[in-house]
PDB file of C-alpha atoms in Angstrom:
ATOM      1  CA  GLU H   1      79.345  73.837  26.446  1.00 96.00           C
ATOM      2  CA  VAL H   2      75.886  73.244  27.879  1.00 96.00           C
ATOM      3  CA  GLN H   3      75.235  69.575  28.600  1.00 98.00           C
ATOM      4  CA  LEU H   4      72.153  67.854  29.964  1.00 98.00           C
ATOM      5  CA  VAL H   5      72.489  64.128  30.583  1.00 98.00           C
ATOM      6  CA  GLU H   6      69.416  62.081  31.490  1.00 98.00           C
ATOM      7  CA  SER H   7      69.430  58.630  33.034  1.00 98.00           C
ATOM      8  CA  GLY H   8      67.140  56.271  34.849  1.00 98.00           C
ATOM      9  CA  GLY H   9      64.904  55.079  32.049  1.00 97.00           C
ATOM     10  CA  GLY H  10      64.001  51.445  31.583  1.00 97.00           C
ATOM     11  CA  LEU H  11      61.252  48.844  31.403  1.00 98.00           C
ATOM     12  CA  VAL H  12      58.700  48.830  34.208  1.00 98.00           C
ATOM     13  CA  GLN H  13      55.313  47.243  34.703  1.00 97.00           C
ATOM     14  CA  PRO H  14      52.081  49.232  34.904  1.00 97.00           C
ATOM     15  CA  GLY H  15      51.556  50.664  38.363  1.00 97.00           C
ATOM     16  CA  GLU H  16      55.247  50.713  39.189  1.00 98.00           C
ATOM     17  CA  SER H  17      57.498  53.702  39.877  1.00 98.00           C
ATOM     18  CA  LEU H  18      60.651  55.068  38.287  1.00 98.00           C
ATOM     19  CA  ARG H  19      62.941  58.010  38.971  1.00 98.00           C
ATOM     20  CA  LEU H  20      64.594  59.894  36.151  1.00 98.00           C
ATOM     21  CA  SER H  21      67.694  62.029  36.654  1.00 98.00           C
ATOM     22  CA  CYS H  22      69.241  64.856  34.656  1.00 98.00           C
ATOM     23  CA  VAL H  23      72.718  66.163  35.421  1.00 98.00           C
ATOM     24  CA  ALA H  24      73.580  69.589  34.041  1.00 98.00           C
ATOM     25  CA  SER H  25      76.974  71.086  33.233  1.00 98.00           C
ATOM     26  CA  GLY H  26      78.441  74.017  31.354  1.00 98.00           C
ATOM     27  CA  PHE H  27      76.107  76.667  32.736  1.00 97.00           C
ATOM     28  CA  ALA H  28      74.878  78.137  36.020  1.00 97.00           C
ATOM     29  CA  PHE H  29      72.219  75.533  36.722  1.00 98.00           C
ATOM     30  CA  SER H  30      70.857  77.319  39.787  1.00 97.00           C
ATOM     31  CA  THR H  31      69.815  80.332  37.701  1.00 97.00           C
ATOM     32  CA  TYR H  32      67.690  78.457  35.151  1.00 97.00           C
ATOM     33  CA  ASN H  33      64.194  77.053  35.232  1.00 97.00           C
ATOM     34  CA  MET H  34      64.055  73.461  34.027  1.00 98.00           C
ATOM     35  CA  ASN H  35      61.523  71.137  32.428  1.00 98.00           C
ATOM     36  CA  TRP H  36      60.783  67.570  31.449  1.00 98.00           C
ATOM     37  CA  VAL H  37      59.355  66.981  27.981  1.00 98.00           C
ATOM     38  CA  ARG H  38      58.413  63.571  26.615  1.00 98.00           C
ATOM     39  CA  GLN H  39      57.803  61.990  23.236  1.00 98.00           C
ATOM     40  CA  ALA H  40      55.942  58.736  22.810  1.00 98.00           C
ATOM     41  CA  PRO H  41      57.260  56.443  20.057  1.00 97.00           C
ATOM     42  CA  GLY H  42      56.375  57.912  16.687  1.00 96.00           C
ATOM     43  CA  LYS H  43      54.401  60.743  18.309  1.00 97.00           C
ATOM     44  CA  GLY H  44      54.817  64.431  18.984  1.00 98.00           C
ATOM     45  CA  LEU H  45      56.370  66.385  21.819  1.00 98.00           C
ATOM     46  CA  GLU H  46      54.490  66.719  25.112  1.00 98.00           C
ATOM     47  CA  TRP H  47      55.563  69.042  27.915  1.00 98.00           C
ATOM     48  CA  VAL H  48      55.454  67.202  31.266  1.00 98.00           C
ATOM     49  CA  SER H  49      56.624  69.453  34.076  1.00 98.00           C
ATOM     50  CA  TYR H  50      58.358  72.733  34.992  1.00 97.00           C
ATOM     51  CA  ILE H  51      60.368  73.770  38.035  1.00 97.00           C
ATOM     52  CA  SER H  52      61.657  77.270  38.674  1.00 96.00           C
ATOM     53  CA  SER H  53      65.300  77.963  39.417  1.00 96.00           C
ATOM     54  CA  GLY H  54      64.681  78.086  43.153  1.00 96.00           C
ATOM     55  CA  ALA H  55      62.150  75.265  43.125  1.00 96.00           C
ATOM     56  CA  ASP H  56      59.464  77.563  44.475  1.00 97.00           C
ATOM     57  CA  THR H  57      57.191  77.246  41.449  1.00 97.00           C
ATOM     58  CA  ILE H  58      56.203  73.899  39.922  1.00 97.00           C
ATOM     59  CA  TYR H  59      53.749  73.038  37.170  1.00 97.00           C
ATOM     60  CA  TYR H  60      52.574  69.743  35.729  1.00 97.00           C
ATOM     61  CA  ALA H  61      50.715  68.653  32.635  1.00 97.00           C
ATOM     62  CA  ASP H  62      47.224  67.409  33.407  1.00 96.00           C
ATOM     63  CA  SER H  63      48.192  63.941  32.169  1.00 97.00           C
ATOM     64  CA  VAL H  64      50.753  63.456  34.950  1.00 98.00           C
ATOM     65  CA  LYS H  65      49.502  65.650  37.777  1.00 97.00           C
ATOM     66  CA  GLY H  66      49.245  63.684  41.001  1.00 97.00           C
ATOM     67  CA  ARG H  67      51.494  60.891  39.736  1.00 98.00           C
ATOM     68  CA  PHE H  68      54.744  62.623  38.853  1.00 98.00           C
ATOM     69  CA  THR H  69      56.936  64.840  41.049  1.00 98.00           C
ATOM     70  CA  ILE H  70      59.644  67.148  39.749  1.00 98.00           C
ATOM     71  CA  SER H  71      62.521  68.227  41.974  1.00 98.00           C
ATOM     72  CA  ARG H  72      66.019  69.654  41.812  1.00 98.00           C
ATOM     73  CA  ASP H  73      69.186  70.100  43.820  1.00 98.00           C
ATOM     74  CA  ASN H  74      71.125  73.139  42.697  1.00 98.00           C
ATOM     75  CA  ALA H  75      74.176  72.138  44.714  1.00 98.00           C
ATOM     76  CA  LYS H  76      74.346  68.932  42.678  1.00 98.00           C
ATOM     77  CA  ASN H  77      73.318  70.477  39.335  1.00 98.00           C
ATOM     78  CA  SER H  78      70.636  67.836  39.219  1.00 98.00           C
ATOM     79  CA  LEU H  79      67.006  67.589  38.169  1.00 98.00           C
ATOM     80  CA  TRP H  80      64.733  64.638  38.867  1.00 98.00           C
ATOM     81  CA  LEU H  81      61.357  63.297  37.849  1.00 98.00           C
ATOM     82  CA  GLN H  82      59.762  60.813  40.214  1.00 98.00           C
ATOM     83  CA  MET H  83      57.137  58.866  38.308  1.00 98.00           C
ATOM     84  CA  SER H  84      54.606  56.678  40.082  1.00 98.00           C
ATOM     85  CA  SER H  85      51.491  54.725  39.094  1.00 98.00           C
ATOM     86  CA  LEU H  86      52.965  54.396  35.636  1.00 98.00           C
ATOM     87  CA  ARG H  87      50.698  53.598  32.727  1.00 98.00           C
ATOM     88  CA  ALA H  88      51.286  52.226  29.255  1.00 98.00           C
ATOM     89  CA  GLU H  89      50.615  55.724  27.853  1.00 98.00           C
ATOM     90  CA  ASP H  90      53.600  57.067  29.834  1.00 98.00           C
ATOM     91  CA  THR H  91      55.897  55.111  27.521  1.00 98.00           C
ATOM     92  CA  ALA H  92      58.122  57.727  25.895  1.00 98.00           C
ATOM     93  CA  VAL H  93      61.549  59.239  25.571  1.00 98.00           C
ATOM     94  CA  TYR H  94      61.862  61.748  28.393  1.00 98.00           C
ATOM     95  CA  TYR H  95      63.960  64.838  27.748  1.00 98.00           C
ATOM     96  CA  CYS H  96      65.389  67.263  30.289  1.00 98.00           C
ATOM     97  CA  ALA H  97      65.131  70.764  28.801  1.00 98.00           C
ATOM     98  CA  ARG H  98      66.457  74.134  29.920  1.00 97.00           C
ATOM     99  CA  ASP H  99      64.020  77.032  30.036  1.00 91.00           C
ATOM    100  CA  THR H 100      65.133  80.404  28.678  1.00 93.00           C
ATOM    101  CA  GLN H 101      63.420  83.723  28.264  1.00 90.00           C
ATOM    102  CA  MET H 102      64.041  85.308  24.919  1.00 88.00           C
ATOM    103  CA  ARG H 103      63.165  88.909  24.046  1.00 86.00           C
ATOM    104  CA  SER H 104      59.451  88.178  24.340  1.00 84.00           C
ATOM    105  CA  GLY H 105      58.706  84.547  25.133  1.00 86.00           C
ATOM    106  CA  TRP H 106      59.958  81.469  26.951  1.00 87.00           C
ATOM    107  CA  LEU H 107      61.344  78.418  25.177  1.00 91.00           C
ATOM    108  CA  PHE H 108      63.559  75.370  25.588  1.00 96.00           C
ATOM    109  CA  ASP H 109      67.004  76.307  24.343  1.00 95.00           C
ATOM    110  CA  ASN H 110      68.938  73.210  25.369  1.00 96.00           C
ATOM    111  CA  TRP H 111      67.840  69.584  25.561  1.00 98.00           C
ATOM    112  CA  GLY H 112      69.395  66.365  26.737  1.00 97.00           C
ATOM    113  CA  GLN H 113      69.611  63.268  24.571  1.00 96.00           C
ATOM    114  CA  GLY H 114      66.633  61.682  26.300  1.00 97.00           C
ATOM    115  CA  THR H 115      66.021  58.503  28.270  1.00 98.00           C
ATOM    116  CA  LEU H 116      63.488  55.868  27.226  1.00 98.00           C
ATOM    117  CA  VAL H 117      60.798  54.758  29.639  1.00 98.00           C
ATOM    118  CA  THR H 118      58.778  51.717  28.644  1.00 98.00           C
ATOM    119  CA  VAL H 119      55.724  50.730  30.664  1.00 98.00           C
ATOM    120  CA  SER H 120      54.599  47.245  29.753  1.00 97.00           C
ATOM    121  CA  SER H 121      53.635  43.978  31.383  1.00 95.00           C
TER     122      SER H 121
ATOM    123  CA  SER N   1      43.822  73.208  27.658  1.00 86.00           C
ATOM    124  CA  TYR N   2      45.174  75.176  24.730  1.00 94.00           C
ATOM    125  CA  VAL N   3      45.485  73.267  21.444  1.00 96.00           C
ATOM    126  CA  MET N   4      47.623  74.076  18.413  1.00 98.00           C
ATOM    127  CA  THR N   5      47.076  72.155  15.205  1.00 98.00           C
ATOM    128  CA  GLN N   6      49.623  71.607  12.436  1.00 98.00           C
ATOM    129  CA  PRO N   7      49.274  69.711   9.146  1.00 98.00           C
ATOM    130  CA  PRO N   8      50.675  66.194   9.594  1.00 98.00           C
ATOM    131  CA  SER N   9      52.888  66.469   6.540  1.00 98.00           C
ATOM    132  CA  VAL N  10      54.252  68.883   3.981  1.00 98.00           C
ATOM    133  CA  SER N  11      56.087  67.794   0.855  1.00 97.00           C
ATOM    134  CA  VAL N  12      58.289  70.137  -1.139  1.00 97.00           C
ATOM    135  CA  ALA N  13      60.780  69.879  -3.979  1.00 97.00           C
ATOM    136  CA  PRO N  14      64.364  71.069  -3.458  1.00 97.00           C
ATOM    137  CA  GLY N  15      64.724  74.773  -4.050  1.00 97.00           C
ATOM    138  CA  GLN N  16      61.057  75.455  -3.472  1.00 97.00           C
ATOM    139  CA  THR N  17      59.359  77.022  -0.435  1.00 98.00           C
ATOM    140  CA  ALA N  18      57.778  75.070   2.416  1.00 98.00           C
ATOM    141  CA  ARG N  19      55.144  76.695   4.591  1.00 98.00           C
ATOM    142  CA  ILE N  20      54.155  75.046   7.850  1.00 98.00           C
ATOM    143  CA  THR N  21      51.127  76.394   9.677  1.00 98.00           C
ATOM    144  CA  CYS N  22      50.215  76.261  13.340  1.00 98.00           C
ATOM    145  CA  GLU N  23      46.636  77.127  14.225  1.00 98.00           C
ATOM    146  CA  GLY N  24      45.222  78.018  17.613  1.00 97.00           C
ATOM    147  CA  ASP N  25      42.567  80.242  19.104  1.00 96.00           C
ATOM    148  CA  ASN N  26      43.850  83.823  19.027  1.00 96.00           C
ATOM    149  CA  LEU N  27      47.363  82.482  18.538  1.00 97.00           C
ATOM    150  CA  GLY N  28      48.457  85.910  17.295  1.00 96.00           C
ATOM    151  CA  ASN N  29      48.137  87.167  20.861  1.00 95.00           C
ATOM    152  CA  ASN N  30      50.811  84.714  21.964  1.00 95.00           C
ATOM    153  CA  ILE N  31      54.508  84.282  21.285  1.00 96.00           C
ATOM    154  CA  VAL N  32      55.330  81.320  19.091  1.00 97.00           C
ATOM    155  CA  HIS N  33      58.582  79.395  18.785  1.00 97.00           C
ATOM    156  CA  TRP N  34      59.462  76.725  16.222  1.00 98.00           C
ATOM    157  CA  TYR N  35      61.617  73.619  16.641  1.00 98.00           C
ATOM    158  CA  ARG N  36      63.157  71.234  14.125  1.00 98.00           C
ATOM    159  CA  GLN N  37      63.637  67.612  15.169  1.00 98.00           C
ATOM    160  CA  ARG N  38      65.651  65.294  13.000  1.00 96.00           C
ATOM    161  CA  PRO N  39      65.246  61.496  13.487  1.00 94.00           C
ATOM    162  CA  GLY N  40      66.863  60.279  16.682  1.00 93.00           C
ATOM    163  CA  GLN N  41      67.812  63.791  17.780  1.00 95.00           C
ATOM    164  CA  ALA N  42      66.534  66.295  20.301  1.00 97.00           C
ATOM    165  CA  PRO N  43      64.603  69.329  19.033  1.00 97.00           C
ATOM    166  CA  VAL N  44      66.430  72.503  18.065  1.00 97.00           C
ATOM    167  CA  VAL N  45      64.978  76.023  17.937  1.00 97.00           C
ATOM    168  CA  VAL N  46      64.831  77.405  14.384  1.00 98.00           C
ATOM    169  CA  VAL N  47      62.615  80.461  15.000  1.00 97.00           C
ATOM    170  CA  TYR N  48      61.813  82.181  18.289  1.00 96.00           C
ATOM    171  CA  ASP N  49      59.584  85.043  19.351  1.00 96.00           C
ATOM    172  CA  ASN N  50      57.429  84.557  16.254  1.00 96.00           C
ATOM    173  CA  SER N  51      60.010  85.640  13.708  1.00 96.00           C
ATOM    174  CA  ASP N  52      63.564  85.791  15.075  1.00 96.00           C
ATOM    175  CA  ARG N  53      66.295  83.335  14.181  1.00 96.00           C
ATOM    176  CA  PRO N  54      68.919  81.931  16.563  1.00 94.00           C
ATOM    177  CA  SER N  55      72.522  82.232  15.525  1.00 94.00           C
ATOM    178  CA  GLY N  56      73.485  79.400  13.236  1.00 95.00           C
ATOM    179  CA  ILE N  57      70.039  79.052  11.667  1.00 97.00           C
ATOM    180  CA  PRO N  58      70.043  80.066   7.974  1.00 97.00           C
ATOM    181  CA  GLU N  59      68.123  83.106   6.781  1.00 97.00           C
ATOM    182  CA  ARG N  60      66.027  80.672   4.738  1.00 97.00           C
ATOM    183  CA  PHE N  61      64.008  80.091   7.925  1.00 98.00           C
ATOM    184  CA  SER N  62      61.455  82.763   8.792  1.00 98.00           C
ATOM    185  CA  GLY N  63      58.285  83.019  10.852  1.00 98.00           C
ATOM    186  CA  SER N  64      55.122  85.057  11.213  1.00 98.00           C
ATOM    187  CA  ASN N  65      52.168  85.069  13.575  1.00 98.00           C
ATOM    188  CA  SER N  66      48.813  86.796  13.160  1.00 97.00           C
ATOM    189  CA  GLY N  67      45.172  86.077  13.926  1.00 97.00           C
ATOM    190  CA  ASN N  68      44.785  82.376  14.592  1.00 98.00           C
ATOM    191  CA  THR N  69      47.771  81.195  12.543  1.00 98.00           C
ATOM    192  CA  ALA N  70      51.521  81.142  12.919  1.00 98.00           C
ATOM    193  CA  THR N  71      53.596  80.145   9.923  1.00 98.00           C
ATOM    194  CA  LEU N  72      57.127  78.793   9.567  1.00 98.00           C
ATOM    195  CA  THR N  73      58.505  79.388   6.079  1.00 98.00           C
ATOM    196  CA  ILE N  74      61.521  77.541   4.742  1.00 98.00           C
ATOM    197  CA  SER N  75      62.814  79.077   1.515  1.00 98.00           C
ATOM    198  CA  ARG N  76      65.045  77.332  -0.992  1.00 98.00           C
ATOM    199  CA  VAL N  77      64.458  74.011   0.696  1.00 98.00           C
ATOM    200  CA  GLU N  78      67.394  71.618   0.949  1.00 97.00           C
ATOM    201  CA  ALA N  79      67.520  67.877   1.624  1.00 96.00           C
ATOM    202  CA  GLY N  80      68.843  68.622   5.113  1.00 95.00           C
ATOM    203  CA  ASP N  81      65.610  70.423   5.997  1.00 97.00           C
ATOM    204  CA  GLU N  82      63.771  67.112   6.066  1.00 97.00           C
ATOM    205  CA  ALA N  83      62.595  66.735   9.655  1.00 98.00           C
ATOM    206  CA  ASP N  84      59.662  67.125  12.011  1.00 98.00           C
ATOM    207  CA  TYR N  85      58.747  70.678  12.943  1.00 98.00           C
ATOM    208  CA  TYR N  86      56.825  71.805  16.049  1.00 98.00           C
ATOM    209  CA  CYS N  87      55.381  75.106  17.144  1.00 98.00           C
ATOM    210  CA  GLN N  88      55.355  75.937  20.862  1.00 97.00           C
ATOM    211  CA  VAL N  89      53.827  78.544  23.152  1.00 96.00           C
ATOM    212  CA  TRP N  90      53.505  79.267  26.842  1.00 94.00           C
ATOM    213  CA  ASP N  91      49.850  79.229  27.855  1.00 93.00           C
ATOM    214  CA  GLY N  92      49.711  81.667  30.735  1.00 90.00           C
ATOM    215  CA  SER N  93      46.136  80.840  31.648  1.00 91.00           C
ATOM    216  CA  SER N  94      46.956  77.209  32.479  1.00 92.00           C
ATOM    217  CA  HIS N  95      50.654  77.675  33.286  1.00 93.00           C
ATOM    218  CA  HIS N  96      51.460  75.035  30.707  1.00 95.00           C
ATOM    219  CA  TYR N  97      53.869  74.885  27.828  1.00 96.00           C
ATOM    220  CA  VAL N  98      52.075  73.647  24.720  1.00 97.00           C
ATOM    221  CA  PHE N  99      53.456  72.082  21.558  1.00 98.00           C
ATOM    222  CA  GLY N 100      51.715  71.899  18.245  1.00 98.00           C
ATOM    223  CA  THR N 101      50.840  68.491  16.811  1.00 98.00           C
ATOM    224  CA  GLY N 102      53.927  68.475  14.602  1.00 98.00           C
ATOM    225  CA  THR N 103      54.558  68.476  10.853  1.00 98.00           C
ATOM    226  CA  LYS N 104      56.776  66.103   8.929  1.00 98.00           C
ATOM    227  CA  VAL N 105      58.561  67.885   6.101  1.00 98.00           C
ATOM    228  CA  THR N 106      59.543  65.645   3.228  1.00 97.00           C
ATOM    229  CA  VAL N 107      61.918  66.865   0.526  1.00 97.00           C
ATOM    230  CA  LEU N 108      60.982  65.200  -2.721  1.00 95.00           C
TER     231      LEU N 108
END
C-alpha cells in the first residue's frame, strides 16, 4: 500500500523558517517524481513545487520561488520542503503528492494526509 | 500564469445530474484531470486524461474537454458525492501544475 506521511508543520512567526518532511513507503520512491501541494484554510488547492525522480529537475510556483526549496533523498525515501521568509499567506495544509503519468497527462495519484503550517505573530 | 475557472457551487437533487465546468484559454488543447475532496480528506482522482475513470470510481462519473471548457458530469447523484471538485492540468509553457478554483457540490 502506498503511504505518504508528512510532518514538520506548526506555528511560526512571519519571517521565520520551517522544514516539512514526507516519508514514502509501499512503492519505489526513487522512480517517481514528487510534489508539494498546499491548501489554505477554506480555500482551494495550490501546487507549490515539483522535483523529478533523480532531483535533476525542479519547479516552483511563482508565489514561493526564491523562498522555498524542495529536495529529496531516495535512499531514505524522503522528500522535504524547506520554507523560509514565511508569510501569513503561506498558512495552509501542505500535502506531499506523488506524480504519475497516465496515458496522456500527468496527475497526482497519491497524497499524504497533510501537515498544517500556521504563520502568525 | 494559466488560470482555470470553476463555478463556486453546484446544487443538485439526489438522482439528478450534476455538471461541473472548468474554463480556461484553449483548455481543449490540454489534458484535464478531476479530483474529489471530501471534508478533512486528501483529494482523490475521479476522472483522468479528460474522460477516463480510475478503478473504483463509479461509471456515474464522466468527463469531456473541448474548446475552452472541460466538464465533469456526475449522473444519478448520491449523498456521498457531496464534496469539493477540482480540475487540474499541466501547463507546459510555465512548467507549472495548475488547479481550477474548485466547485462545492451540494446534494439537496
